[in-house]
mmCIF file of C-alpha atoms and ligand atoms in Angstrom:
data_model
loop_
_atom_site.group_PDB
_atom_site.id
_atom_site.type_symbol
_atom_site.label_atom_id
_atom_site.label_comp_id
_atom_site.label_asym_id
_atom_site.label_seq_id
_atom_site.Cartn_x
_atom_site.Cartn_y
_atom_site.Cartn_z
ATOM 1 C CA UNK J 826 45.646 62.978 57.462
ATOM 2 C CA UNK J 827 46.641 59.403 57.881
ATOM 3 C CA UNK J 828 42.682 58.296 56.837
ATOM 4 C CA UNK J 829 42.508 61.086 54.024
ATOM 5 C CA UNK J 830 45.855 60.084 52.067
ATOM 6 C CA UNK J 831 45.146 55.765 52.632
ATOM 7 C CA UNK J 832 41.208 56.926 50.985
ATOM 8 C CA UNK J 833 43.538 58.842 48.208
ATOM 9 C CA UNK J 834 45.516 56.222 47.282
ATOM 10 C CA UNK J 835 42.683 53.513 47.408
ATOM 11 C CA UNK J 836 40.755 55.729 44.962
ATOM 12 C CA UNK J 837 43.651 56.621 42.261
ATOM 13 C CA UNK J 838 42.431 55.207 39.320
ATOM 14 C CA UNK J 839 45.016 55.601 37.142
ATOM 15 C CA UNK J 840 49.116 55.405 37.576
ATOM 16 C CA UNK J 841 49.856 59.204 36.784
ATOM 17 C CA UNK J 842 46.929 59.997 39.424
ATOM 18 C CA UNK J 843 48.921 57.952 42.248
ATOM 19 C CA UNK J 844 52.182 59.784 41.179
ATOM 20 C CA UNK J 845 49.943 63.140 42.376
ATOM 21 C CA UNK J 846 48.776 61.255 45.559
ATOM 22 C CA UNK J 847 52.584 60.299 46.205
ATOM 23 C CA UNK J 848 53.689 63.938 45.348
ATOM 24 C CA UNK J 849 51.334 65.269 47.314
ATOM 25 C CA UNK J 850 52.092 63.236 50.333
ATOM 26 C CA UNK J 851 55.890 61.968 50.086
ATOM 27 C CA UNK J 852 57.326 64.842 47.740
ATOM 28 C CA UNK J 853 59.427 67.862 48.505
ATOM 29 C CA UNK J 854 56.591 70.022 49.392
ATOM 30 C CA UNK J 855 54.773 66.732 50.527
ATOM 31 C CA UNK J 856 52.607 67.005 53.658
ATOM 32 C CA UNK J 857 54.809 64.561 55.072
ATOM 33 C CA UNK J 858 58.059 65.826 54.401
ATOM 34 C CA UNK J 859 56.333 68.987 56.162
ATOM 35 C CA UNK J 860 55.899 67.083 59.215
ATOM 36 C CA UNK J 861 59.118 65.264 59.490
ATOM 37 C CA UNK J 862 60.909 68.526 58.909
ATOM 38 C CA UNK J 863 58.665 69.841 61.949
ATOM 39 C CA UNK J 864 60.533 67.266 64.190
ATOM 40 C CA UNK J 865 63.547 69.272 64.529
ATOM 41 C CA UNK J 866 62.358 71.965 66.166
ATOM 42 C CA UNK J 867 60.341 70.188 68.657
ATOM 43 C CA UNK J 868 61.347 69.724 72.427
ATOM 44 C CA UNK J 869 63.051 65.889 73.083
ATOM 45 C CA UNK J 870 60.019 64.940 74.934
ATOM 46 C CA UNK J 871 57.644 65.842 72.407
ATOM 47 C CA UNK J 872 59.715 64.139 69.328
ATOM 48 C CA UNK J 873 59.553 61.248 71.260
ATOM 49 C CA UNK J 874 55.967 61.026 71.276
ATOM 50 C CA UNK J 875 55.471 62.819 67.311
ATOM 51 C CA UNK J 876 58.339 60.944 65.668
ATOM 52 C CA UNK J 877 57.072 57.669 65.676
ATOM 53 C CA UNK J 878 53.874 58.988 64.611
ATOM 54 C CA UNK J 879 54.988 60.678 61.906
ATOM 55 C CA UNK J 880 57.246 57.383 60.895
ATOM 56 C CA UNK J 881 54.642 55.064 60.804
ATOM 57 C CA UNK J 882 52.930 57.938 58.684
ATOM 58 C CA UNK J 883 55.399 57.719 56.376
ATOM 59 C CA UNK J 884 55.987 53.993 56.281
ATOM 60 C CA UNK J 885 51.930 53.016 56.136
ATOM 61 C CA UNK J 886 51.696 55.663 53.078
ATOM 62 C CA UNK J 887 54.424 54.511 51.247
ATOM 63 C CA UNK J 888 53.625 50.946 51.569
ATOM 64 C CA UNK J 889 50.182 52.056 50.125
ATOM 65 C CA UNK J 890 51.365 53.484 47.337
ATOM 66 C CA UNK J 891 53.324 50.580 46.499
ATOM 67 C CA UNK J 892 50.279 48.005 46.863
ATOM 68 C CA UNK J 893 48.189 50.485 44.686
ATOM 69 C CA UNK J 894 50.997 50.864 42.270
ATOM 70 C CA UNK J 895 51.416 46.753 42.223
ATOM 71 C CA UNK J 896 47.825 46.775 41.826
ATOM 72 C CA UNK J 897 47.341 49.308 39.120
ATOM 73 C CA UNK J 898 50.369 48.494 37.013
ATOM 74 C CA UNK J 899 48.988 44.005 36.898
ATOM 75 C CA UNK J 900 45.360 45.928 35.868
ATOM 76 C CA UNK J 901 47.191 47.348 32.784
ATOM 77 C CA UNK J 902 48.586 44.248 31.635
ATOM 78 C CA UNK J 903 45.762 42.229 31.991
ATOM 79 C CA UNK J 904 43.796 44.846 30.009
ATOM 80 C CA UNK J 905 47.060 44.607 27.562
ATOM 81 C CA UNK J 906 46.610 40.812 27.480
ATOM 82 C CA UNK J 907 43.228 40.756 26.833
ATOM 83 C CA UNK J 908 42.941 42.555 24.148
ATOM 84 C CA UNK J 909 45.755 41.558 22.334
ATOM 85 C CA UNK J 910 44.170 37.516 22.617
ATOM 86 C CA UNK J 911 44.581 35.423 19.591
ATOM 87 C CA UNK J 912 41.125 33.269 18.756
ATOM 88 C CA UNK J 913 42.962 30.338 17.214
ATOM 89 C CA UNK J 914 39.299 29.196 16.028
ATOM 90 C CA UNK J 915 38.876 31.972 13.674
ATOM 91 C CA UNK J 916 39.285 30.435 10.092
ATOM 92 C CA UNK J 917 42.758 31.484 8.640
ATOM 93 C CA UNK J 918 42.714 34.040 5.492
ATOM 94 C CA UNK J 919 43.616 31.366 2.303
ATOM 95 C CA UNK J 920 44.548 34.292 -0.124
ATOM 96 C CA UNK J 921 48.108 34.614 -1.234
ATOM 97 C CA UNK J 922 49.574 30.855 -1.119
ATOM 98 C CA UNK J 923 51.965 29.337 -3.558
ATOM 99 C CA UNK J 924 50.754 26.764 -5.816
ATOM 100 C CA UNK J 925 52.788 23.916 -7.913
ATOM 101 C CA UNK J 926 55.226 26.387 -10.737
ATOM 102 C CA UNK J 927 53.830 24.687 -14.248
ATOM 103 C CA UNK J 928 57.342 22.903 -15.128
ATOM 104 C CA UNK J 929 57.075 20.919 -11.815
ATOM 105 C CA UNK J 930 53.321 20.313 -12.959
ATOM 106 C CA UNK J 931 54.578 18.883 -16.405
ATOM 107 C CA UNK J 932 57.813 16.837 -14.329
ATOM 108 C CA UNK J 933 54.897 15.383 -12.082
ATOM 109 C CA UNK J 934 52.631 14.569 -14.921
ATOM 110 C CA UNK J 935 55.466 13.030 -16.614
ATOM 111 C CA UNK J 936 56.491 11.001 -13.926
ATOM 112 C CA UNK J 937 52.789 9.921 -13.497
ATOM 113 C CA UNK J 938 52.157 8.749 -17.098
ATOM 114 C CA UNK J 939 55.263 6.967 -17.713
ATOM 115 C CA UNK J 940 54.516 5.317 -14.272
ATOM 116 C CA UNK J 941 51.427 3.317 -16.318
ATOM 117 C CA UNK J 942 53.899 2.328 -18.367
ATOM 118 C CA UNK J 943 56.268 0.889 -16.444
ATOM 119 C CA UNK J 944 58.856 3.407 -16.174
ATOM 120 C CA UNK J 945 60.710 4.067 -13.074
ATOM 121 C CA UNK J 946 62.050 7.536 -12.240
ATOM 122 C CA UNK J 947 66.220 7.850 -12.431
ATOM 123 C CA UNK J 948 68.215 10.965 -11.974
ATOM 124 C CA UNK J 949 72.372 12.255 -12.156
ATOM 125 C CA UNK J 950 73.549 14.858 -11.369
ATOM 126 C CA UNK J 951 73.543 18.475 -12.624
ATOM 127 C CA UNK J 952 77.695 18.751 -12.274
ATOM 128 C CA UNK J 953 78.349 16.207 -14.635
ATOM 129 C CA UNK J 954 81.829 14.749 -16.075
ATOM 130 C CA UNK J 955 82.734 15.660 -19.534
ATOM 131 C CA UNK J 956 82.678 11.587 -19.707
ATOM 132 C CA UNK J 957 79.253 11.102 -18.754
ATOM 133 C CA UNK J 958 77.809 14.036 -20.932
ATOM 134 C CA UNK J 959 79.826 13.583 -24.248
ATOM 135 C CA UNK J 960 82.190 10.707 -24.156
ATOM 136 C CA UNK J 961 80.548 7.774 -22.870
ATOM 137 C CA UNK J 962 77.560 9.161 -25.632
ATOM 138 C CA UNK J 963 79.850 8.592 -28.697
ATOM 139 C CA UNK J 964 80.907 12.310 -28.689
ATOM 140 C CA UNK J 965 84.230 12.033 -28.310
ATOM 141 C CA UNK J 966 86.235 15.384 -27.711
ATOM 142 C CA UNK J 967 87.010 16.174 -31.449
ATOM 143 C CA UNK J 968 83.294 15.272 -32.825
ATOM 144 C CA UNK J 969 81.982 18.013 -34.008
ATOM 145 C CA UNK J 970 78.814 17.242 -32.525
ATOM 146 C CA UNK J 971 79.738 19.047 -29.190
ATOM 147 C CA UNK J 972 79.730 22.414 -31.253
ATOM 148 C CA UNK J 973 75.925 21.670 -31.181
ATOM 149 C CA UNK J 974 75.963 22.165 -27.315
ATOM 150 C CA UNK J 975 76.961 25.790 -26.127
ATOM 151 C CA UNK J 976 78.596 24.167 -22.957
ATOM 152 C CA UNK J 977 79.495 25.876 -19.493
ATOM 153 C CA UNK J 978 82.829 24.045 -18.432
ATOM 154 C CA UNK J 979 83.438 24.238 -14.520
ATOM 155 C CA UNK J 980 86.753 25.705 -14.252
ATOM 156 C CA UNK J 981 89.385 23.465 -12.840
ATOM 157 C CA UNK J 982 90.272 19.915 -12.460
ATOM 158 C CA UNK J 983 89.591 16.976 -10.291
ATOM 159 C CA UNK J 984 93.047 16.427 -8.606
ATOM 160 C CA UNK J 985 94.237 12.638 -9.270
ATOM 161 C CA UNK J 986 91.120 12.434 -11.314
ATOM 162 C CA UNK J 987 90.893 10.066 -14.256
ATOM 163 C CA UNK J 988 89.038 10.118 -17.544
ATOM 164 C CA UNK J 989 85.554 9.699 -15.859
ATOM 165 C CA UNK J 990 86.049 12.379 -13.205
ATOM 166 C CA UNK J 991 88.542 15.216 -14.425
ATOM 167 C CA UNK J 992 86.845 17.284 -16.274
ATOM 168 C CA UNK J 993 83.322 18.834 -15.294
ATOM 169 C CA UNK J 994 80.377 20.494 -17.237
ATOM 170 C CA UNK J 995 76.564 21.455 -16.718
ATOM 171 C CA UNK J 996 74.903 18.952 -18.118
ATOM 172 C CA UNK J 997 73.945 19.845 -21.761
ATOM 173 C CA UNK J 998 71.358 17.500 -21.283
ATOM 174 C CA UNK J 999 69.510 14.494 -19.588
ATOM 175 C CA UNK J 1000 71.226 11.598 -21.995
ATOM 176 C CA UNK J 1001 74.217 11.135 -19.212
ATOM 177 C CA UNK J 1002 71.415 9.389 -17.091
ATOM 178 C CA UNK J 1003 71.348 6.843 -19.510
ATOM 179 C CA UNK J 1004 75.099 6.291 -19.057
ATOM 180 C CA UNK J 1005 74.240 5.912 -15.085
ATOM 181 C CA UNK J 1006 71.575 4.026 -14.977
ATOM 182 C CA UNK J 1007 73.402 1.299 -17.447
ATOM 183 C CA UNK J 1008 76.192 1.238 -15.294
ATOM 184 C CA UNK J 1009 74.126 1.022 -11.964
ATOM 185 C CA UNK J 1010 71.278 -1.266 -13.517
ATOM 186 C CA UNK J 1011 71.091 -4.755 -14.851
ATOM 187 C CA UNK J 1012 68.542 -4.865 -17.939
ATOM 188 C CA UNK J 1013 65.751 -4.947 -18.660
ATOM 189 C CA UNK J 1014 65.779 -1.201 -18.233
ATOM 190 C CA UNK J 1015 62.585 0.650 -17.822
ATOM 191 C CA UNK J 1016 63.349 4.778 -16.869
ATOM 192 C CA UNK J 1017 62.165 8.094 -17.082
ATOM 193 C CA UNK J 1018 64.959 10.618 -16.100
ATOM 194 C CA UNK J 1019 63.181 14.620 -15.983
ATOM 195 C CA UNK J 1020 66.190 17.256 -14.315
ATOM 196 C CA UNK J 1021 67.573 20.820 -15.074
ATOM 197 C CA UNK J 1022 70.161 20.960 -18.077
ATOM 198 C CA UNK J 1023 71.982 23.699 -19.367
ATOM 199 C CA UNK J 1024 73.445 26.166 -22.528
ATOM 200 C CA UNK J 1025 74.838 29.114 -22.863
ATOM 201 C CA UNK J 1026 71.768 30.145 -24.888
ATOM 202 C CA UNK J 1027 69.526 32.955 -24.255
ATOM 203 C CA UNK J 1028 65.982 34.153 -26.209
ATOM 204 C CA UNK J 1029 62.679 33.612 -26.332
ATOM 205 C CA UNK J 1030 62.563 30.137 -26.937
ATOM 206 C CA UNK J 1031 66.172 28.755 -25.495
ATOM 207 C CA UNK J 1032 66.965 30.094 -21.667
ATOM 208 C CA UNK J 1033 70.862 28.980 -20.155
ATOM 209 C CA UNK J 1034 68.824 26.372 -17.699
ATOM 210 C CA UNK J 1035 66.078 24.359 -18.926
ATOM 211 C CA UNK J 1036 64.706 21.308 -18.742
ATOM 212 C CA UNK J 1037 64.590 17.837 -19.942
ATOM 213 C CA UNK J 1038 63.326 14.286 -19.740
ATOM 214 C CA UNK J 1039 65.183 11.604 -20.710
ATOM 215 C CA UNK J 1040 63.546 8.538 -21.926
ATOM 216 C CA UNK J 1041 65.690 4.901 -21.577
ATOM 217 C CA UNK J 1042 64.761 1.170 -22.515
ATOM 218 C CA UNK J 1043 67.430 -1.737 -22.523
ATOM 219 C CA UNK J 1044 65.667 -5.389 -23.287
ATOM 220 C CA UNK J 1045 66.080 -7.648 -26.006
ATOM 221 C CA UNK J 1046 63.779 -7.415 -28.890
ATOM 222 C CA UNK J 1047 63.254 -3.774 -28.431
ATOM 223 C CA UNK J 1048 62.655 -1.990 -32.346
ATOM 224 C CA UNK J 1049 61.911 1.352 -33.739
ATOM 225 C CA UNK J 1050 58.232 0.182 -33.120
ATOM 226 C CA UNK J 1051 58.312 0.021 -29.197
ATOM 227 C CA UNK J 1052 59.139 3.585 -29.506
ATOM 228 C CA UNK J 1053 56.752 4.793 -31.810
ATOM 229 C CA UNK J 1054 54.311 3.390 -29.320
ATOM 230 C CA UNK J 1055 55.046 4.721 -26.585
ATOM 231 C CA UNK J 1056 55.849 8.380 -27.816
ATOM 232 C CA UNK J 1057 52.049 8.348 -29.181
ATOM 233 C CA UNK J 1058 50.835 6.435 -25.882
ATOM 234 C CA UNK J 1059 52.648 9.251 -23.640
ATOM 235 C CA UNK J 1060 52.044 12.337 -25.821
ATOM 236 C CA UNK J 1061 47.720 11.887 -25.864
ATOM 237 C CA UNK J 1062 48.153 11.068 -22.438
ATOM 238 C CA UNK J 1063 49.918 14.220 -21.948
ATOM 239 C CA UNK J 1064 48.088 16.236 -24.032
ATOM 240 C CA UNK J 1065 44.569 14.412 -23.362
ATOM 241 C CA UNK J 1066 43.758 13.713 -26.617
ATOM 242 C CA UNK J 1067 43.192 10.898 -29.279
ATOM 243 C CA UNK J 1068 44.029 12.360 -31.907
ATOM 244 C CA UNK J 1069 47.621 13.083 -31.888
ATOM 245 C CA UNK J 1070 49.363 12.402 -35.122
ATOM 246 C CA UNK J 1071 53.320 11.714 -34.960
ATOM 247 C CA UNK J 1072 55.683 12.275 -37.649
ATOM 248 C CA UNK J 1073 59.191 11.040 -37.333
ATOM 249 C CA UNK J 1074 61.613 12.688 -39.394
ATOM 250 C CA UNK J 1075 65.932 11.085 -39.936
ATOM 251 C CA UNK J 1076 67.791 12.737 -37.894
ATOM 252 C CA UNK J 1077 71.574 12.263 -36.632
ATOM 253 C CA UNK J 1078 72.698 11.991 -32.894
ATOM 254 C CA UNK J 1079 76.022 10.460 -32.380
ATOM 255 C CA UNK J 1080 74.274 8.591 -29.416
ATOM 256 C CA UNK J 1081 71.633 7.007 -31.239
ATOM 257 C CA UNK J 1082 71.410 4.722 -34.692
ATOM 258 C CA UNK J 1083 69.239 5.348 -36.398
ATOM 259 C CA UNK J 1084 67.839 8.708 -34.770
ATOM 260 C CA UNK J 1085 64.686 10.605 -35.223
ATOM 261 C CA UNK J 1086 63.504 13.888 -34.545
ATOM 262 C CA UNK J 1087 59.612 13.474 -33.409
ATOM 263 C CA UNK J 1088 57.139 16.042 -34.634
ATOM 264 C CA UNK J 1089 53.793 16.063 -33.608
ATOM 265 C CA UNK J 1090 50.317 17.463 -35.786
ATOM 266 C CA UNK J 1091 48.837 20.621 -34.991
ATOM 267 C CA UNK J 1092 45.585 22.361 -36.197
ATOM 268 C CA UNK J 1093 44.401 26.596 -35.931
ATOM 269 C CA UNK J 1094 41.581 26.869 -33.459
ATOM 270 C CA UNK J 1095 40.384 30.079 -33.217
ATOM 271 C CA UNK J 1096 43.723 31.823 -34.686
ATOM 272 C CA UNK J 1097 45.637 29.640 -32.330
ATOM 273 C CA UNK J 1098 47.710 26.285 -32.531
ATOM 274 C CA UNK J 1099 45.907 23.455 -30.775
ATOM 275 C CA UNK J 1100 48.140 20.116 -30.622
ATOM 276 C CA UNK J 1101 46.086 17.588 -32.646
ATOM 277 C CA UNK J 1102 45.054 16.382 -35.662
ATOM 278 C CA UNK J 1103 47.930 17.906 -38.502
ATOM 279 C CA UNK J 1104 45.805 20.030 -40.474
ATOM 280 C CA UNK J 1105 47.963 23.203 -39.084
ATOM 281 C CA UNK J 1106 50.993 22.187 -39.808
ATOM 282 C CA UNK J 1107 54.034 20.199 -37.435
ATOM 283 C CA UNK J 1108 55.790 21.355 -33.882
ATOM 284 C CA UNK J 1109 59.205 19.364 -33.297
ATOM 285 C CA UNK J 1110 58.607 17.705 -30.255
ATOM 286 C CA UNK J 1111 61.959 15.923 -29.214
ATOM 287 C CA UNK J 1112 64.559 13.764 -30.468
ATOM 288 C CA UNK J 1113 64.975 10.237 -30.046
ATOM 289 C CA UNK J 1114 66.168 6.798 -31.654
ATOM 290 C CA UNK J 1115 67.864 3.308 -30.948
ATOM 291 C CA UNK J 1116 70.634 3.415 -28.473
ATOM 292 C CA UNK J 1117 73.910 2.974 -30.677
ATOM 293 C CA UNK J 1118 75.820 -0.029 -29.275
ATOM 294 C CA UNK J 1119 78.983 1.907 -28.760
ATOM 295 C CA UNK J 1120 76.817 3.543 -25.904
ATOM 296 C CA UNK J 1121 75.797 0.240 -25.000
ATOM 297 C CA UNK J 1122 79.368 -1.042 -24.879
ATOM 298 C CA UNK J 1123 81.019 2.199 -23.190
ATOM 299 C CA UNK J 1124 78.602 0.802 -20.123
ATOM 300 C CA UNK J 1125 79.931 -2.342 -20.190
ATOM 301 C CA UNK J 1126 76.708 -4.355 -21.695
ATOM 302 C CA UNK J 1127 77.475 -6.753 -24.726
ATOM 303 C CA UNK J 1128 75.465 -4.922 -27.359
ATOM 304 C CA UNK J 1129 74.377 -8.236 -29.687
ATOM 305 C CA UNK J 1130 72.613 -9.266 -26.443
ATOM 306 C CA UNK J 1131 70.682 -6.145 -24.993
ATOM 307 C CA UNK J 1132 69.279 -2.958 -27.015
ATOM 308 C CA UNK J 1133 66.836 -0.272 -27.001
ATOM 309 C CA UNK J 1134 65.117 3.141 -27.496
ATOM 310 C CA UNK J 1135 66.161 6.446 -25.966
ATOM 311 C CA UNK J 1136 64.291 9.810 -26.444
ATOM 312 C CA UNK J 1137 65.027 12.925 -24.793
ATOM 313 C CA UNK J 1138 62.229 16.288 -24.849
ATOM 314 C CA UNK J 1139 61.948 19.705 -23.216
ATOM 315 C CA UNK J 1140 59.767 19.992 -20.731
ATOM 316 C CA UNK J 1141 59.276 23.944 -20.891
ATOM 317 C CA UNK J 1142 58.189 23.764 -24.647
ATOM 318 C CA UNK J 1143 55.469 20.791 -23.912
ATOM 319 C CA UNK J 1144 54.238 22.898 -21.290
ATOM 320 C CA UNK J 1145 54.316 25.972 -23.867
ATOM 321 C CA UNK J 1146 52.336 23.873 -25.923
ATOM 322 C CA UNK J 1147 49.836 22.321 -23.411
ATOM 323 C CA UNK J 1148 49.307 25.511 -21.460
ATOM 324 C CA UNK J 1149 49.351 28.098 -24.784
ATOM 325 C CA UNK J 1150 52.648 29.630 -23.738
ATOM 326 C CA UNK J 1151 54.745 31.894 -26.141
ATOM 327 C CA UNK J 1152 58.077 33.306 -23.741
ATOM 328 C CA UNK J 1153 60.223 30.445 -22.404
ATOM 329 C CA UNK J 1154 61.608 33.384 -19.968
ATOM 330 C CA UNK J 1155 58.765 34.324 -18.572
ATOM 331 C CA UNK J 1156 59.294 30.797 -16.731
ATOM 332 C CA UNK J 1157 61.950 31.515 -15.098
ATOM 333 C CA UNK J 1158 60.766 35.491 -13.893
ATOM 334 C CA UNK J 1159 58.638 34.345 -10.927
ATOM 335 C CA UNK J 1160 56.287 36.854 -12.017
ATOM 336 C CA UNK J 1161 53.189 36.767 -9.931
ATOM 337 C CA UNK J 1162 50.835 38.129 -12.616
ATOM 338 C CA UNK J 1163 52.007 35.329 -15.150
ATOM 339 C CA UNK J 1164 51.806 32.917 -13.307
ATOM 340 C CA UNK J 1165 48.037 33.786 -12.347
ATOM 341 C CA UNK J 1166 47.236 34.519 -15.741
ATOM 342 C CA UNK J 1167 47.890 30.961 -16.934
ATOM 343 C CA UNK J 1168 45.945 29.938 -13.913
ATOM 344 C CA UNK J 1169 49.431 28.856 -11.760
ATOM 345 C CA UNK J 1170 48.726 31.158 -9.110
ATOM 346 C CA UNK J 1171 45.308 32.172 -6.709
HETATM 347 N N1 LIG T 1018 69.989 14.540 -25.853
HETATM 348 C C1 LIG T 1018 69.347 14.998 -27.062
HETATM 349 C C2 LIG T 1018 69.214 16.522 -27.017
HETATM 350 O O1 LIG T 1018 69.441 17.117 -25.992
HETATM 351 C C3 LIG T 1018 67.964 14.391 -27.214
HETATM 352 C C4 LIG T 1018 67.992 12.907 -27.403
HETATM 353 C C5 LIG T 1018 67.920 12.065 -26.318
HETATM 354 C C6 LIG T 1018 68.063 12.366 -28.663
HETATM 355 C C7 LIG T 1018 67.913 10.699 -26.474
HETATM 356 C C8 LIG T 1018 68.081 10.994 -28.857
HETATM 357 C C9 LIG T 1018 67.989 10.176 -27.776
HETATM 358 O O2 LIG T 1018 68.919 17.145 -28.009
#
């Protein structure tokens, strides 16, 4: 029996067939069990002589099983772990990745055009004092000019807080960088500030957060022609061509003297606007003029020794118009099909 159950368990080639061997041999009805239950009845002298026999049965069967089981159950996993191997070599499946959102194209652009010129990149931030965003601009809190921003006020005050810290607002826009880069920079100042900005505004061509870049130059000498200049200079490079056409048009912001809104030429390709040329017609770009010298003074700079030119433009509507854009919100959706269709997205 011994020789027939070892052979049994040597052959099992599978887990649930030991369980039968083990059944078979160790179980209730097991041939074994038979035996051992056999020993009672037997005379002293001859248990003497069958129990140990039958024990070392017992003991050689189940260690058996257990070195068949060990054996059977390390055959599985390695089976498991083979076919659940990783080839790390096989080339990785490129569909589906995120690519650069089209205002962070523009921002980058930006940054990268005005670099040629010699502008360095500033920013503020995005919780900005009422000071910063109106005051220190010439808007003082009764100007009537603030009525022209829709402005989210943070609710509550800074504690101990004086007139440049108490009270807090989104920024309306990017002109409170000017205010702190003059106050952190000596002139000449050379800087590009692009950011977030917000209104309580909301259709297809104003969303409550948008975006702006600020435009800032403090030397001496600086006239209504440096400007000029570099608008048209930054504005082909942007759009990549040499035909752009400016038009500036008198304007009034309380930060600037004189101000002027910039519009730039369009023509009808193909029963669609195409920046260039000004056959079309005229798309308001941004607004700019010369920084007013009560903005220069409010930053402590003496303003009969330093001036300049500020502009400030939305980045979503230049990359409307350079990409052929018509729903500001649509920027803001994360909408996988829009952004492939304008080519943002693989
Ligand atoms: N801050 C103005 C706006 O948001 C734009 C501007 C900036 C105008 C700088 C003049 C100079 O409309």
């Amino acid at each position: 029996m011994r020789e027939h159950l070892l052979a049994a368990i040597a052959a099992a080639p599978a887990l649930d067939a030991l369980e039968t061997v083990r059944v078979d041999a160790l179980g209730k009805q097991g041939r074994i069990t038979q035996l051992l239950k056999t020993l009672g009845k037997m005379s002293p002298e001859e248990r003497q002589v069958e129990g140990p026999r039958i024990h070392s049965l017992r003991e050689a069967v189940t260690e058996a099983l257990a070195a068949r089981k060990a054996a059977l159950e390390q055959a599985a996993l390695d089976a498991r772990l083979s076919s659940e191997r990783l080839d790390m070599t096989l080339p990785v499946d490129t569909t589906g990745f995120g690519t650069v959102h089209p205002v962070s194209q523009v921002m980058d652009e930006l940054a990268e055009i005005f670099a040629d010129l010699g502008f360095a990149v500033a920013t503020g931030p995005e919780v900005e004092t009422d000071w910063h965003n109106f005051t220190a601009l010439n808007i003082p809190e009764t100007h009537p000019a603030r009525a022209m921003h829709d402005t989210f006020y943070l609710a509550g005050v800074e504690p101990g807080g004086d007139e440049r810290t108490v009270r807090r607002v989104l920024r309306t826009h990017t002109s409170p960088v000017q205010i702190r880069t003059m106050l952190d920079q000596k002139p000449p100042i050379r800087i590009i500030a692009p950011g977030r900005t917000y209104r309580s505004d909301s259709d297809a061509t104003h969303t409550p957060m948008f975006h702006q870049v600020e435009g800032l130059v403090i030397d001496k000498g600086i006239t209504l022609g440096h400007l000029k200049w570099t608008l048209e200079t930054f504005l082909k490079a942007f759009f990549e061509r040499d035909d752009i056409v400016l038009r500036l048009r008198p304007s009034y912001f309380p930060f600037t003297e004189p101000s002027a809104e910039v519009d730039v030429g369009y023509t009808i390709e193909k029963g669609k606007r195409v920046i260039g040329g000004s056959g079309g017609g005229w798309m308001e770009v941004l607004g700019s003029g010369m920084v007013h010298p009560k903005v220069i003074e409010a930053c402590g700079l003496d303003p009969n020794e330093w001036q300049g030119f500020a502009f400030g433009c939305g980045i979503d509507r230049l990359a409307m118009l350079k990409y052929g854009m018509d729903d500001l919100r649509a920027f803001f959706d994360g909408d996988i099909r829009w952004l492939k269709h304008y080519g943002f997205a693989s």
